[in-house]
Structures are given as C-alpha cells and as structure tokens.
Amino acid sequence: MNFDFNRPIDRRQSDSRKWHRYPGRDILPLWIADMDFAAAPAIVEALHARVDHGVFGYGAESASLHEATVAYLARRYGWTVDPAWIVWLPGLVTGLNVAAAAFGEPGDEILCATPVYPPFLTAPANQQRRTVAVPMTRSGGRWELDFAALERAVTPRTRAFFLCSPHNPVGRAFTRAELAQLADFCVRHGLVLVSDEIHCDLVLDDVAHVPVAALGGEIASRTITLMAPSKTYNVPGLGCSFAVIPDAARRAAFKRAAQGTVPDVNVLGYVACEAALRHGEPWRQELLAYLRGNRDLLEQTVARGELPGVSMTHIEATYLAWLDVSALGLTNATAFFEQHGLGFSDGAPFGVAKDTHVRLNFGCTRATLVEALARLQRALAAR
Ligand SMILES: Cc1ncc(COP(=O)(O)O)c(C=O)c1O
C-alpha cells in the first residue's frame, strides 16, 4: 500500500460539516457523503503549486482541463466526448436544479426512483416542477427499477427522468441491460434523462460502470450526464463538477437556465479536478480496496446475525450502506442511534416511510467502522 487510509485525521477542529454536527457529543458522524481520508498526494501537490502562484482572479476552464477530462472519459469508459459538450458547474445539486428548470414548463413532472438522494426529490419543486417518485423493488436481495410502475406513472406532462447511477443510497451499479431498458423507456416517452453519475468511479464489484449516454443512439442526445471528481477523490469542498450535454439545443437550454444564478467554479476546484483525472488512479485503486474491506466487514457482521433487526442488500458501489431498521419498530430512528453514539442519515428524506431506514457512510478508517459496529451492537442489545 502506498497510501495510508488507516491514518486518523482529526476533523473536529476543521471546517467539516460532517464533524460539526454534534459539537461536544461523543457521536461518530457517519452521515453526509464525504470520506475521512486526505486527498491523494497528487491533488494536494497540485493545489500547493496553484496557491504558490498567488493570484486568484476569476477562473476559466483551461484547454488542459478539457483535454484531461475528455481523455479520462475515453480511457475509463470508452466514451467519446467533444469538449464543447461539457458545462462546468460548482456542484451536482446545482446541476439537478438547473436541469429541472431547463426543460418543460412549471407544473410539468419529473420521474425518479426511490429511495434516492434527497435533492432528486426537492430539485423539481424548487423549480416549480412536480416530483413523481416511483419506488424501486427489492427482489432477490437486490434493488431494481420497477419498469411496469414507471410506465404507469408517465403522463402527458412527464418531461424527464432523474437517474442516480450508481445509486445512492441502495448501492446498485446498474447493468448495461438495465440502462438500455431505461434508455428505451425515455426515448419512447420523449423524456430527457438526467443521469447523476457522481459515484461512477466508486464501483466496488467487478462490474463496469456504463455512462448511460455512452450507449449511443437517441439516448445520447437526450441525456444530461452529471459527473464530478468530488466523491471519488474526496474533494467535494472544492466545488467542481460538470455536465456532459451532447445535444446543442438541450445544452443551450441548460446554460440559459443556469445564467445569472450559478457561479463559476472556484479556481482551486479546477486544479483538483485536473490532478485527480490525470494522476489519481493509483490512489483510487487503493481506496477501492480499502472501501471493499469496510463494506465486507459491515456485510459480514449483518450476515452473521450480529446486528439483529438490521438488514441490507449487497453494496456494489459507493461507500454508503442503506440499512433497513424497520424490524426494530423505532419511533425516532436517528435519535435512537444518536443516543448510542452513532450519527446516521435519516432515511425519510430519501423518500421512504419514517424510521424504516438509515444510511451509514463507511468512508472512514477501519478503526472508526469497528467502533461504530460495536456501538451499534450495544444499541441493539440495549433495546
Ligand atoms: C448522487 C449524488 N449527487 C450529488 C451529490 C452532491 O453533489 P454536490 O456536492 O456536487 O452538489 C451527492 C452527494 O452525496 C450524491 O450522492
């Protein structure tokens, strides 16, 4: 190992939103999706060099950044992207909101599959659209899109489908066949497919991530792909992400919707992004191995029955675990776990019944996860 993911880094005194949530309380923060690891040395070195330059005027994406991004997408996914298709953004949630505003009219409907990352459910309403949530099914130990229910949910006002691929919070890495079926659904109903692929480089299993737009054909021109180095390389605080929009008219509509309200990307965000895409791979490979270890520890603890009342499906991608705690019959699940020193994300904002699920972020040191599992066992025994 060249990188030390076991090294504890005290984030309590830093500017971390994750670690500021429980001041003065002994609660392990396992909620918001950032990791407790330092960024890859290649990223830190590039940032040092940029800071040493000393001038921080308004930024613009460089030809070199475009070149790195296009080369990365070709190398990792065999996806040929024209640099002109890329729209830089300060965040992916911004991208979801801009996409919701860019197409159709107020009152139009946007489909998504629940449970899902909460901004999928709130972005349409922020932009005077209506969210239509279609629950996924949990069959044979894995979550799947419910195509029959999706067909029933389409109305003349449906404009778009918001996809999370890989999926937060259920950890699915959708197969090429599932994505092709979704592409066919969107094309048949004339929908724009907004595909949030922020977790695409965090696939833990031996499954290839397929950018849905890389399937080609009509879906390529109907897709707004949202990507960022932020989750994989743990630089979300640097606010740099991008949309890939092959269709010129849809790209123009997206840019119009962003005009005047969406700020430029921070110059340090550009630097971190380029360093990650050019030099981050050795670090990413070791990160994936470490996260697999954390995932396996958690899954094996559940499989051995050491967390009675907690169930989960296998996590193919992301560092997030969607824990079904409905069997516990809790009346305030997050408060219960906080009382036992565990700060999980509440499941309800992801579009499920209150107190049935919590989300655990295992992007932490092994020691933190071991301690969290011990606390969880004690919490369940104390009921
Ligand atoms: C699916 C998904 N999209 C977007 C985001 C956040 O993106 P950003 O911080 O760039 O707004 C997250 C963060 O957890 C996420 O899981």
mmCIF file of C-alpha atoms and ligand atoms in Angstrom:
data_model
loop_
_atom_site.group_PDB
_atom_site.id
_atom_site.type_symbol
_atom_site.label_atom_id
_atom_site.label_comp_id
_atom_site.label_asym_id
_atom_site.label_seq_id
_atom_site.Cartn_x
_atom_site.Cartn_y
_atom_site.Cartn_z
ATOM 1 C CA MET A 1 0.000 0.000 0.000
ATOM 2 C CA ASN A 2 1.356 3.425 -0.957
ATOM 3 C CA PHE A 3 -1.413 5.410 0.720
ATOM 4 C CA ASP A 4 -2.417 5.150 4.360
ATOM 5 C CA PHE A 5 -6.190 5.075 4.735
ATOM 6 C CA ASN A 6 -5.841 3.943 8.368
ATOM 7 C CA ARG A 7 -4.258 7.232 9.440
ATOM 8 C CA PRO A 8 -6.712 9.031 11.743
ATOM 9 C CA ILE A 9 -7.104 12.716 10.879
ATOM 10 C CA ASP A 10 -8.828 14.913 13.442
ATOM 11 C CA ARG A 11 -11.547 16.809 11.605
ATOM 12 C CA ARG A 12 -13.298 18.114 14.726
ATOM 13 C CA GLN A 13 -11.409 21.403 14.710
ATOM 14 C CA SER A 14 -11.634 21.790 10.936
ATOM 15 C CA ASP A 15 -14.389 23.294 8.801
ATOM 16 C CA SER A 16 -16.064 19.914 8.213
ATOM 17 C CA ARG A 17 -19.881 19.910 8.025
ATOM 18 C CA LYS A 18 -19.817 16.215 8.848
ATOM 19 C CA TRP A 19 -17.860 16.679 12.074
ATOM 20 C CA HIS A 20 -19.589 19.919 13.149
ATOM 21 C CA ARG A 21 -22.948 18.262 13.518
ATOM 22 C CA TYR A 22 -22.507 17.001 17.065
ATOM 23 C CA PRO A 23 -20.369 19.549 18.935
ATOM 24 C CA GLY A 24 -19.302 18.343 22.371
ATOM 25 C CA ARG A 25 -21.115 14.989 21.958
ATOM 26 C CA ASP A 26 -19.474 11.608 21.507
ATOM 27 C CA ILE A 27 -21.308 10.735 18.297
ATOM 28 C CA LEU A 28 -19.474 9.236 15.325
ATOM 29 C CA PRO A 29 -20.582 11.198 12.259
ATOM 30 C CA LEU A 30 -21.464 8.595 9.632
ATOM 31 C CA TRP A 31 -23.911 10.684 7.655
ATOM 32 C CA ILE A 32 -23.103 13.228 4.879
ATOM 33 C CA ALA A 33 -21.245 11.687 1.919
ATOM 34 C CA ASP A 34 -17.650 12.714 2.313
ATOM 35 C CA MET A 35 -14.805 10.485 3.464
ATOM 36 C CA ASP A 36 -12.445 10.978 6.395
ATOM 37 C CA PHE A 37 -9.371 10.435 4.173
ATOM 38 C CA ALA A 38 -6.891 13.059 2.974
ATOM 39 C CA ALA A 39 -6.991 13.663 -0.763
ATOM 40 C CA ALA A 40 -4.423 11.955 -2.979
ATOM 41 C CA PRO A 41 -0.940 13.494 -2.640
ATOM 42 C CA ALA A 42 -1.024 14.358 -6.360
ATOM 43 C CA ILE A 43 -4.062 16.563 -5.731
ATOM 44 C CA VAL A 44 -2.575 18.200 -2.650
ATOM 45 C CA GLU A 45 0.671 18.940 -4.521
ATOM 46 C CA ALA A 46 -1.205 20.495 -7.452
ATOM 47 C CA LEU A 47 -3.164 22.687 -5.031
ATOM 48 C CA HIS A 48 0.066 23.783 -3.301
ATOM 49 C CA ALA A 49 1.535 24.787 -6.636
ATOM 50 C CA ARG A 50 -1.588 26.759 -7.545
ATOM 51 C CA VAL A 51 -1.658 28.515 -4.157
ATOM 52 C CA ASP A 52 2.029 29.415 -4.558
ATOM 53 C CA HIS A 53 1.159 31.222 -7.789
ATOM 54 C CA GLY A 54 -0.580 33.693 -5.522
ATOM 55 C CA VAL A 55 -3.084 35.244 -7.939
ATOM 56 C CA PHE A 56 -6.736 34.188 -7.584
ATOM 57 C CA GLY A 57 -8.665 36.143 -10.179
ATOM 58 C CA TYR A 58 -11.818 34.895 -11.904
ATOM 59 C CA GLY A 59 -11.341 31.424 -13.268
ATOM 60 C CA ALA A 60 -11.885 29.741 -16.592
ATOM 61 C CA GLU A 61 -11.510 26.114 -17.512
ATOM 62 C CA SER A 62 -8.274 25.547 -19.393
ATOM 63 C CA ALA A 63 -7.715 23.593 -22.587
ATOM 64 C CA SER A 64 -5.576 21.278 -20.479
ATOM 65 C CA LEU A 65 -8.504 20.539 -18.114
ATOM 66 C CA HIS A 66 -10.781 19.817 -21.055
ATOM 67 C CA GLU A 67 -8.160 17.565 -22.561
ATOM 68 C CA ALA A 68 -7.728 15.677 -19.263
ATOM 69 C CA THR A 69 -11.491 15.253 -18.839
ATOM 70 C CA VAL A 70 -12.125 14.016 -22.351
ATOM 71 C CA ALA A 71 -9.136 11.635 -22.147
ATOM 72 C CA TYR A 72 -10.378 10.280 -18.794
ATOM 73 C CA LEU A 73 -13.870 9.562 -20.118
ATOM 74 C CA ALA A 74 -12.388 7.820 -23.166
ATOM 75 C CA ARG A 75 -9.896 5.801 -21.104
ATOM 76 C CA ARG A 76 -12.261 4.711 -18.326
ATOM 77 C CA TYR A 77 -15.496 4.242 -20.253
ATOM 78 C CA GLY A 78 -14.634 4.196 -23.944
ATOM 79 C CA TRP A 79 -16.912 7.246 -24.163
ATOM 80 C CA THR A 80 -16.001 9.793 -26.851
ATOM 81 C CA VAL A 81 -16.931 13.259 -25.646
ATOM 82 C CA ASP A 82 -16.440 16.510 -27.536
ATOM 83 C CA PRO A 83 -15.065 19.196 -25.154
ATOM 84 C CA ALA A 84 -17.791 21.529 -26.436
ATOM 85 C CA TRP A 85 -20.399 19.277 -24.766
ATOM 86 C CA ILE A 86 -19.016 19.964 -21.267
ATOM 87 C CA VAL A 87 -20.617 22.581 -18.997
ATOM 88 C CA TRP A 88 -18.671 23.219 -15.773
ATOM 89 C CA LEU A 89 -20.654 23.593 -12.558
ATOM 90 C CA PRO A 90 -19.875 24.368 -8.907
ATOM 91 C CA GLY A 91 -21.901 21.338 -7.766
ATOM 92 C CA LEU A 92 -24.027 18.439 -8.872
ATOM 93 C CA VAL A 93 -27.032 19.501 -6.817
ATOM 94 C CA THR A 94 -26.827 22.737 -8.773
ATOM 95 C CA GLY A 95 -26.847 20.594 -11.914
ATOM 96 C CA LEU A 96 -30.014 18.768 -10.800
ATOM 97 C CA ASN A 97 -31.770 22.078 -10.135
ATOM 98 C CA VAL A 98 -30.648 23.640 -13.415
ATOM 99 C CA ALA A 99 -31.779 20.533 -15.306
ATOM 100 C CA ALA A 100 -35.178 20.665 -13.577
ATOM 101 C CA ALA A 101 -35.601 24.291 -14.676
ATOM 102 C CA ALA A 102 -34.234 23.865 -18.201
ATOM 103 C CA PHE A 103 -36.882 21.633 -19.738
ATOM 104 C CA GLY A 104 -40.669 21.915 -19.961
ATOM 105 C CA GLU A 105 -42.926 24.275 -18.050
ATOM 106 C CA PRO A 106 -43.857 24.943 -14.427
ATOM 107 C CA GLY A 107 -46.173 22.148 -13.306
ATOM 108 C CA ASP A 108 -44.507 19.526 -15.507
ATOM 109 C CA GLU A 109 -43.475 16.225 -13.947
ATOM 110 C CA ILE A 110 -40.077 14.660 -13.320
ATOM 111 C CA LEU A 111 -39.789 10.964 -12.553
ATOM 112 C CA CYS A 112 -37.308 9.372 -10.192
ATOM 113 C CA ALA A 113 -36.879 6.022 -8.472
ATOM 114 C CA THR A 114 -36.951 5.928 -4.670
ATOM 115 C CA PRO A 115 -35.275 5.649 -2.266
ATOM 116 C CA VAL A 116 -32.958 8.290 -3.665
ATOM 117 C CA TYR A 117 -30.540 11.076 -2.681
ATOM 118 C CA PRO A 118 -32.901 13.771 -1.281
ATOM 119 C CA PRO A 119 -32.140 16.607 -3.786
ATOM 120 C CA PHE A 120 -33.657 14.397 -6.508
ATOM 121 C CA LEU A 121 -36.961 14.814 -4.682
ATOM 122 C CA THR A 122 -36.606 18.508 -3.862
ATOM 123 C CA ALA A 123 -34.980 19.965 -7.009
ATOM 124 C CA PRO A 124 -38.154 19.708 -9.143
ATOM 125 C CA ALA A 125 -40.243 21.591 -6.548
ATOM 126 C CA ASN A 126 -37.507 24.238 -6.230
ATOM 127 C CA GLN A 127 -38.049 24.863 -9.956
ATOM 128 C CA GLN A 128 -41.875 24.722 -9.912
ATOM 129 C CA ARG A 129 -41.962 21.165 -11.259
ATOM 130 C CA ARG A 130 -43.599 18.128 -9.698
ATOM 131 C CA THR A 131 -41.600 15.115 -8.487
ATOM 132 C CA VAL A 132 -43.169 11.776 -9.296
ATOM 133 C CA ALA A 133 -41.429 9.157 -7.163
ATOM 134 C CA VAL A 134 -41.690 5.532 -8.271
ATOM 135 C CA PRO A 135 -40.446 3.069 -5.625
ATOM 136 C CA MET A 136 -37.818 0.562 -6.697
ATOM 137 C CA THR A 137 -38.423 -3.094 -5.942
ATOM 138 C CA ARG A 138 -36.199 -5.205 -3.710
ATOM 139 C CA SER A 139 -36.133 -8.626 -5.276
ATOM 140 C CA GLY A 140 -33.706 -11.487 -4.683
ATOM 141 C CA GLY A 141 -31.541 -9.318 -2.458
ATOM 142 C CA ARG A 142 -31.126 -6.517 -4.949
ATOM 143 C CA TRP A 143 -32.873 -3.259 -5.732
ATOM 144 C CA GLU A 144 -34.237 -2.807 -9.244
ATOM 145 C CA LEU A 145 -36.069 -0.165 -11.239
ATOM 146 C CA ASP A 146 -39.775 -1.033 -11.482
ATOM 147 C CA PHE A 147 -40.399 -0.573 -15.194
ATOM 148 C CA ALA A 148 -44.067 -1.573 -15.043
ATOM 149 C CA ALA A 149 -44.683 1.089 -12.391
ATOM 150 C CA LEU A 150 -42.661 3.637 -14.367
ATOM 151 C CA GLU A 151 -44.837 3.023 -17.436
ATOM 152 C CA ARG A 152 -47.954 3.610 -15.326
ATOM 153 C CA ALA A 153 -46.501 6.818 -13.886
ATOM 154 C CA VAL A 154 -45.941 8.551 -17.244
ATOM 155 C CA THR A 155 -48.452 11.290 -18.107
ATOM 156 C CA PRO A 156 -48.579 13.871 -20.920
ATOM 157 C CA ARG A 157 -46.774 16.246 -18.518
ATOM 158 C CA THR A 158 -43.801 13.976 -17.810
ATOM 159 C CA ARG A 159 -40.655 15.697 -19.093
ATOM 160 C CA ALA A 160 -37.661 13.987 -17.540
ATOM 161 C CA PHE A 161 -36.305 11.056 -15.571
ATOM 162 C CA PHE A 162 -33.700 11.717 -12.876
ATOM 163 C CA LEU A 163 -31.389 8.699 -12.602
ATOM 164 C CA CYS A 164 -28.803 8.105 -9.890
ATOM 165 C CA SER A 165 -26.175 5.727 -11.353
ATOM 166 C CA PRO A 166 -24.537 4.146 -9.392
ATOM 167 C CA HIS A 167 -27.358 4.517 -6.966
ATOM 168 C CA ASN A 168 -27.255 6.433 -3.701
ATOM 169 C CA PRO A 169 -28.439 5.078 -1.262
ATOM 170 C CA VAL A 170 -29.015 1.452 -2.368
ATOM 171 C CA GLY A 171 -25.518 0.900 -3.784
ATOM 172 C CA ARG A 172 -26.546 -0.578 -7.121
ATOM 173 C CA ALA A 173 -24.238 -0.397 -10.147
ATOM 174 C CA PHE A 174 -26.833 -0.786 -12.877
ATOM 175 C CA THR A 175 -26.036 -3.225 -15.665
ATOM 176 C CA ARG A 176 -25.831 -2.309 -19.317
ATOM 177 C CA ALA A 177 -29.120 -4.210 -19.869
ATOM 178 C CA GLU A 178 -30.958 -2.264 -17.149
ATOM 179 C CA LEU A 179 -29.650 1.044 -18.516
ATOM 180 C CA ALA A 180 -30.617 0.073 -22.058
ATOM 181 C CA GLN A 181 -34.147 -0.674 -20.828
ATOM 182 C CA LEU A 182 -34.291 2.719 -19.122
ATOM 183 C CA ALA A 183 -32.926 4.415 -22.253
ATOM 184 C CA ASP A 184 -35.640 2.760 -24.319
ATOM 185 C CA PHE A 185 -38.272 3.925 -21.814
ATOM 186 C CA CYS A 186 -37.038 7.542 -22.003
ATOM 187 C CA VAL A 187 -36.822 7.559 -25.793
ATOM 188 C CA ARG A 188 -40.314 6.041 -26.223
ATOM 189 C CA HIS A 189 -41.834 8.684 -23.949
ATOM 190 C CA GLY A 190 -39.749 11.601 -25.248
ATOM 191 C CA LEU A 191 -38.106 12.244 -21.868
ATOM 192 C CA VAL A 192 -34.838 13.964 -21.037
ATOM 193 C CA LEU A 193 -32.649 11.616 -18.990
ATOM 194 C CA VAL A 194 -30.708 13.418 -16.279
ATOM 195 C CA SER A 195 -28.090 10.926 -15.143
ATOM 196 C CA ASP A 196 -26.237 11.781 -11.936
ATOM 197 C CA GLU A 197 -23.100 9.632 -12.149
ATOM 198 C CA ILE A 198 -21.158 11.263 -9.312
ATOM 199 C CA HIS A 199 -20.402 7.797 -7.816
ATOM 200 C CA CYS A 200 -19.269 6.257 -11.134
ATOM 201 C CA ASP A 201 -15.661 5.694 -10.088
ATOM 202 C CA LEU A 202 -16.649 4.071 -6.795
ATOM 203 C CA VAL A 203 -17.812 0.724 -8.168
ATOM 204 C CA LEU A 204 -16.562 -1.876 -5.671
ATOM 205 C CA ASP A 205 -17.611 -5.031 -7.510
ATOM 206 C CA ASP A 206 -16.244 -6.319 -10.762
ATOM 207 C CA VAL A 207 -18.929 -4.543 -12.798
ATOM 208 C CA ALA A 208 -18.148 -1.895 -15.394
ATOM 209 C CA HIS A 209 -19.878 1.440 -14.924
ATOM 210 C CA VAL A 210 -21.658 2.395 -18.143
ATOM 211 C CA PRO A 211 -22.373 6.098 -18.672
ATOM 212 C CA VAL A 212 -25.913 5.865 -19.989
ATOM 213 C CA ALA A 213 -25.134 8.393 -22.733
ATOM 214 C CA ALA A 214 -22.325 6.117 -23.942
ATOM 215 C CA LEU A 215 -24.978 3.619 -25.051
ATOM 216 C CA GLY A 216 -25.256 5.861 -28.108
ATOM 217 C CA GLY A 217 -28.239 6.292 -30.398
ATOM 218 C CA GLU A 218 -31.051 8.662 -29.470
ATOM 219 C CA ILE A 219 -30.484 8.396 -25.725
ATOM 220 C CA ALA A 220 -27.092 10.109 -26.112
ATOM 221 C CA SER A 221 -28.755 13.274 -27.349
ATOM 222 C CA ARG A 222 -31.494 13.054 -24.686
ATOM 223 C CA THR A 223 -29.078 12.705 -21.750
ATOM 224 C CA ILE A 224 -27.610 15.281 -19.380
ATOM 225 C CA THR A 225 -24.793 13.410 -17.613
ATOM 226 C CA LEU A 226 -23.629 14.918 -14.329
ATOM 227 C CA MET A 227 -20.181 13.949 -13.065
ATOM 228 C CA ALA A 228 -17.535 15.215 -10.644
ATOM 229 C CA PRO A 229 -14.266 14.184 -9.041
ATOM 230 C CA SER A 230 -15.747 15.135 -5.670
ATOM 231 C CA LYS A 231 -16.981 11.788 -4.270
ATOM 232 C CA THR A 232 -14.246 9.531 -5.623
ATOM 233 C CA TYR A 233 -11.317 11.768 -4.816
ATOM 234 C CA ASN A 234 -12.873 13.264 -1.686
ATOM 235 C CA VAL A 235 -12.762 16.910 -2.763
ATOM 236 C CA PRO A 236 -16.451 17.982 -2.515
ATOM 237 C CA GLY A 237 -15.452 21.094 -0.548
ATOM 238 C CA LEU A 238 -13.650 22.358 -3.638
ATOM 239 C CA GLY A 239 -16.893 22.509 -5.644
ATOM 240 C CA CYS A 240 -16.045 21.399 -9.163
ATOM 241 C CA SER A 241 -18.293 19.255 -11.334
ATOM 242 C CA PHE A 242 -19.544 19.120 -14.874
ATOM 243 C CA ALA A 243 -22.442 18.249 -17.138
ATOM 244 C CA VAL A 244 -21.937 16.493 -20.469
ATOM 245 C CA ILE A 245 -24.698 17.519 -22.881
ATOM 246 C CA PRO A 246 -24.162 16.293 -26.458
ATOM 247 C CA ASP A 247 -27.287 17.900 -27.928
ATOM 248 C CA ALA A 248 -26.712 21.587 -28.804
ATOM 249 C CA ALA A 249 -30.294 22.727 -28.192
ATOM 250 C CA ARG A 250 -30.519 20.974 -24.807
ATOM 251 C CA ARG A 251 -27.091 22.341 -23.874
ATOM 252 C CA ALA A 252 -28.258 25.864 -24.733
ATOM 253 C CA ALA A 253 -31.426 25.382 -22.654
ATOM 254 C CA PHE A 254 -29.338 24.139 -19.712
ATOM 255 C CA LYS A 255 -26.963 27.117 -19.955
ATOM 256 C CA ARG A 256 -29.897 29.545 -20.185
ATOM 257 C CA ALA A 257 -31.425 28.071 -17.023
ATOM 258 C CA ALA A 258 -28.086 28.498 -15.206
ATOM 259 C CA GLN A 259 -27.488 32.057 -16.373
ATOM 260 C CA GLY A 260 -27.148 34.702 -13.682
ATOM 261 C CA THR A 261 -27.543 32.421 -10.669
ATOM 262 C CA VAL A 262 -24.890 29.730 -10.981
ATOM 263 C CA PRO A 263 -21.428 30.979 -10.047
ATOM 264 C CA ASP A 264 -18.173 29.991 -11.717
ATOM 265 C CA VAL A 265 -16.135 27.084 -10.413
ATOM 266 C CA ASN A 266 -13.518 28.023 -7.820
ATOM 267 C CA VAL A 267 -10.043 28.024 -9.414
ATOM 268 C CA LEU A 268 -8.802 25.503 -6.848
ATOM 269 C CA GLY A 269 -11.647 23.174 -7.860
ATOM 270 C CA TYR A 270 -10.392 23.124 -11.438
ATOM 271 C CA VAL A 271 -6.874 22.322 -10.266
ATOM 272 C CA ALA A 272 -8.035 19.469 -8.038
ATOM 273 C CA CYS A 273 -10.205 18.067 -10.810
ATOM 274 C CA GLU A 274 -7.421 18.016 -13.364
ATOM 275 C CA ALA A 275 -4.929 16.469 -10.919
ATOM 276 C CA ALA A 276 -7.469 13.788 -9.948
ATOM 277 C CA LEU A 277 -8.265 12.856 -13.522
ATOM 278 C CA ARG A 278 -4.630 12.853 -14.650
ATOM 279 C CA HIS A 279 -2.867 11.369 -11.633
ATOM 280 C CA GLY A 280 -5.468 9.947 -9.237
ATOM 281 C CA GLU A 281 -5.713 6.356 -10.458
ATOM 282 C CA PRO A 282 -3.144 4.644 -8.158
ATOM 283 C CA TRP A 283 -4.790 6.305 -5.143
ATOM 284 C CA ARG A 284 -8.273 5.379 -6.382
ATOM 285 C CA GLN A 285 -7.313 1.726 -6.758
ATOM 286 C CA GLU A 286 -6.099 1.571 -3.159
ATOM 287 C CA LEU A 287 -9.153 3.487 -1.971
ATOM 288 C CA LEU A 288 -11.422 0.925 -3.642
ATOM 289 C CA ALA A 289 -9.566 -1.931 -1.952
ATOM 290 C CA TYR A 290 -9.931 -0.209 1.426
ATOM 291 C CA LEU A 291 -13.629 0.534 0.905
ATOM 292 C CA ARG A 292 -14.213 -3.106 -0.134
ATOM 293 C CA GLY A 293 -12.690 -4.120 3.185
ATOM 294 C CA ASN A 294 -15.071 -1.802 5.058
ATOM 295 C CA ARG A 295 -18.046 -2.970 3.025
ATOM 296 C CA ASP A 296 -17.202 -6.629 3.604
ATOM 297 C CA LEU A 297 -16.803 -6.082 7.347
ATOM 298 C CA LEU A 298 -20.233 -4.471 7.534
ATOM 299 C CA GLU A 299 -21.952 -7.033 5.311
ATOM 300 C CA GLN A 300 -20.376 -9.957 7.182
ATOM 301 C CA THR A 301 -21.415 -8.509 10.543
ATOM 302 C CA VAL A 302 -25.009 -8.323 9.314
ATOM 303 C CA ALA A 303 -24.831 -11.788 7.693
ATOM 304 C CA ARG A 304 -23.578 -13.345 10.945
ATOM 305 C CA GLY A 305 -26.707 -12.011 12.678
ATOM 306 C CA GLU A 306 -24.688 -9.746 14.965
ATOM 307 C CA LEU A 307 -26.952 -6.779 14.229
ATOM 308 C CA PRO A 308 -30.392 -8.271 14.987
ATOM 309 C CA GLY A 309 -33.195 -6.270 13.368
ATOM 310 C CA VAL A 310 -30.883 -4.660 10.778
ATOM 311 C CA SER A 311 -30.883 -5.894 7.184
ATOM 312 C CA MET A 312 -29.270 -4.701 3.988
ATOM 313 C CA THR A 313 -28.624 -5.719 0.394
ATOM 314 C CA HIS A 314 -25.179 -6.199 -1.111
ATOM 315 C CA ILE A 315 -23.406 -2.917 -1.901
ATOM 316 C CA GLU A 316 -21.968 -2.953 -5.430
ATOM 317 C CA ALA A 317 -20.885 0.693 -5.465
ATOM 318 C CA THR A 318 -20.485 3.816 -3.291
ATOM 319 C CA TYR A 319 -19.340 3.991 0.339
ATOM 320 C CA LEU A 320 -22.911 4.233 1.590
ATOM 321 C CA ALA A 321 -24.957 1.496 3.241
ATOM 322 C CA TRP A 322 -28.749 1.587 3.249
ATOM 323 C CA LEU A 323 -29.789 -0.120 6.455
ATOM 324 C CA ASP A 324 -33.334 -1.431 6.834
ATOM 325 C CA VAL A 325 -34.194 -0.984 10.502
ATOM 326 C CA SER A 326 -37.958 -1.348 10.123
ATOM 327 C CA ALA A 327 -37.957 -4.588 12.168
ATOM 328 C CA LEU A 328 -36.821 -2.575 15.199
ATOM 329 C CA GLY A 329 -40.115 -0.629 15.359
ATOM 330 C CA LEU A 330 -38.376 2.592 16.401
ATOM 331 C CA THR A 331 -40.296 5.848 16.721
ATOM 332 C CA ASN A 332 -37.310 8.120 16.070
ATOM 333 C CA ALA A 333 -34.603 6.007 14.498
ATOM 334 C CA THR A 334 -31.915 8.689 14.082
ATOM 335 C CA ALA A 335 -32.389 9.975 17.645
ATOM 336 C CA PHE A 336 -32.192 6.405 18.971
ATOM 337 C CA PHE A 337 -28.870 5.785 17.233
ATOM 338 C CA GLU A 338 -27.529 9.206 18.267
ATOM 339 C CA GLN A 339 -28.228 8.292 21.893
ATOM 340 C CA HIS A 340 -25.881 5.364 21.298
ATOM 341 C CA GLY A 341 -23.140 7.458 19.715
ATOM 342 C CA LEU A 342 -23.984 6.945 16.036
ATOM 343 C CA GLY A 343 -24.797 9.775 13.615
ATOM 344 C CA PHE A 344 -26.564 8.234 10.617
ATOM 345 C CA SER A 345 -28.520 9.936 7.816
ATOM 346 C CA ASP A 346 -32.253 9.770 8.390
ATOM 347 C CA GLY A 347 -33.910 7.602 5.717
ATOM 348 C CA ALA A 348 -37.162 9.566 5.401
ATOM 349 C CA PRO A 349 -35.792 12.407 3.190
ATOM 350 C CA PHE A 350 -34.768 9.686 0.707
ATOM 351 C CA GLY A 351 -38.475 9.031 0.092
ATOM 352 C CA VAL A 352 -39.270 6.091 2.394
ATOM 353 C CA ALA A 353 -41.518 5.713 5.445
ATOM 354 C CA LYS A 354 -40.234 7.393 8.596
ATOM 355 C CA ASP A 355 -37.988 5.319 10.881
ATOM 356 C CA THR A 356 -37.681 2.401 8.468
ATOM 357 C CA HIS A 357 -34.155 3.099 7.166
ATOM 358 C CA VAL A 358 -30.944 4.908 7.989
ATOM 359 C CA ARG A 359 -27.875 5.444 5.805
ATOM 360 C CA LEU A 360 -24.398 4.648 7.097
ATOM 361 C CA ASN A 361 -21.315 6.224 5.462
ATOM 362 C CA PHE A 362 -18.381 3.795 5.658
ATOM 363 C CA GLY A 363 -15.911 6.188 4.017
ATOM 364 C CA CYS A 364 -13.984 6.246 7.276
ATOM 365 C CA THR A 365 -11.000 4.491 8.827
ATOM 366 C CA ARG A 366 -11.399 0.784 9.627
ATOM 367 C CA ALA A 367 -10.986 1.660 13.312
ATOM 368 C CA THR A 368 -13.921 4.098 13.135
ATOM 369 C CA LEU A 369 -16.085 1.489 11.442
ATOM 370 C CA VAL A 370 -15.141 -1.187 14.004
ATOM 371 C CA GLU A 371 -16.077 1.218 16.795
ATOM 372 C CA ALA A 372 -19.344 2.104 15.015
ATOM 373 C CA LEU A 373 -20.294 -1.569 14.692
ATOM 374 C CA ALA A 374 -19.528 -2.177 18.377
ATOM 375 C CA ARG A 375 -21.743 0.785 19.305
ATOM 376 C CA LEU A 376 -24.466 -0.497 17.006
ATOM 377 C CA GLN A 377 -24.368 -3.937 18.635
ATOM 378 C CA ARG A 378 -24.632 -2.339 22.074
ATOM 379 C CA ALA A 379 -27.507 -0.105 20.900
ATOM 380 C CA LEU A 380 -29.455 -3.091 19.601
ATOM 381 C CA ALA A 381 -28.777 -5.102 22.758
ATOM 382 C CA ALA A 382 -29.978 -2.212 24.924
ATOM 383 C CA ARG A 383 -33.448 -2.111 23.389
HETATM 384 C C1 LIG B 1 -25.997 11.171 -6.028
HETATM 385 C C2 LIG B 1 -25.389 12.450 -5.527
HETATM 386 N N1 LIG B 1 -25.481 13.557 -6.286
HETATM 387 C C3 LIG B 1 -24.949 14.733 -5.868
HETATM 388 C C4 LIG B 1 -24.311 14.835 -4.652
HETATM 389 C C5 LIG B 1 -23.757 16.146 -4.182
HETATM 390 O O1 LIG B 1 -23.111 16.804 -5.168
HETATM 391 P P1 LIG B 1 -22.509 18.271 -4.956
HETATM 392 O O2 LIG B 1 -21.863 18.297 -3.610
HETATM 393 O O3 LIG B 1 -21.577 18.418 -6.083
HETATM 394 O O4 LIG B 1 -23.675 19.210 -5.051
HETATM 395 C C6 LIG B 1 -24.203 13.701 -3.841
HETATM 396 C C7 LIG B 1 -23.561 13.797 -2.531
HETATM 397 O O5 LIG B 1 -23.674 12.946 -1.708
HETATM 398 C C8 LIG B 1 -24.750 12.482 -4.299
HETATM 399 O O6 LIG B 1 -24.656 11.371 -3.563
#
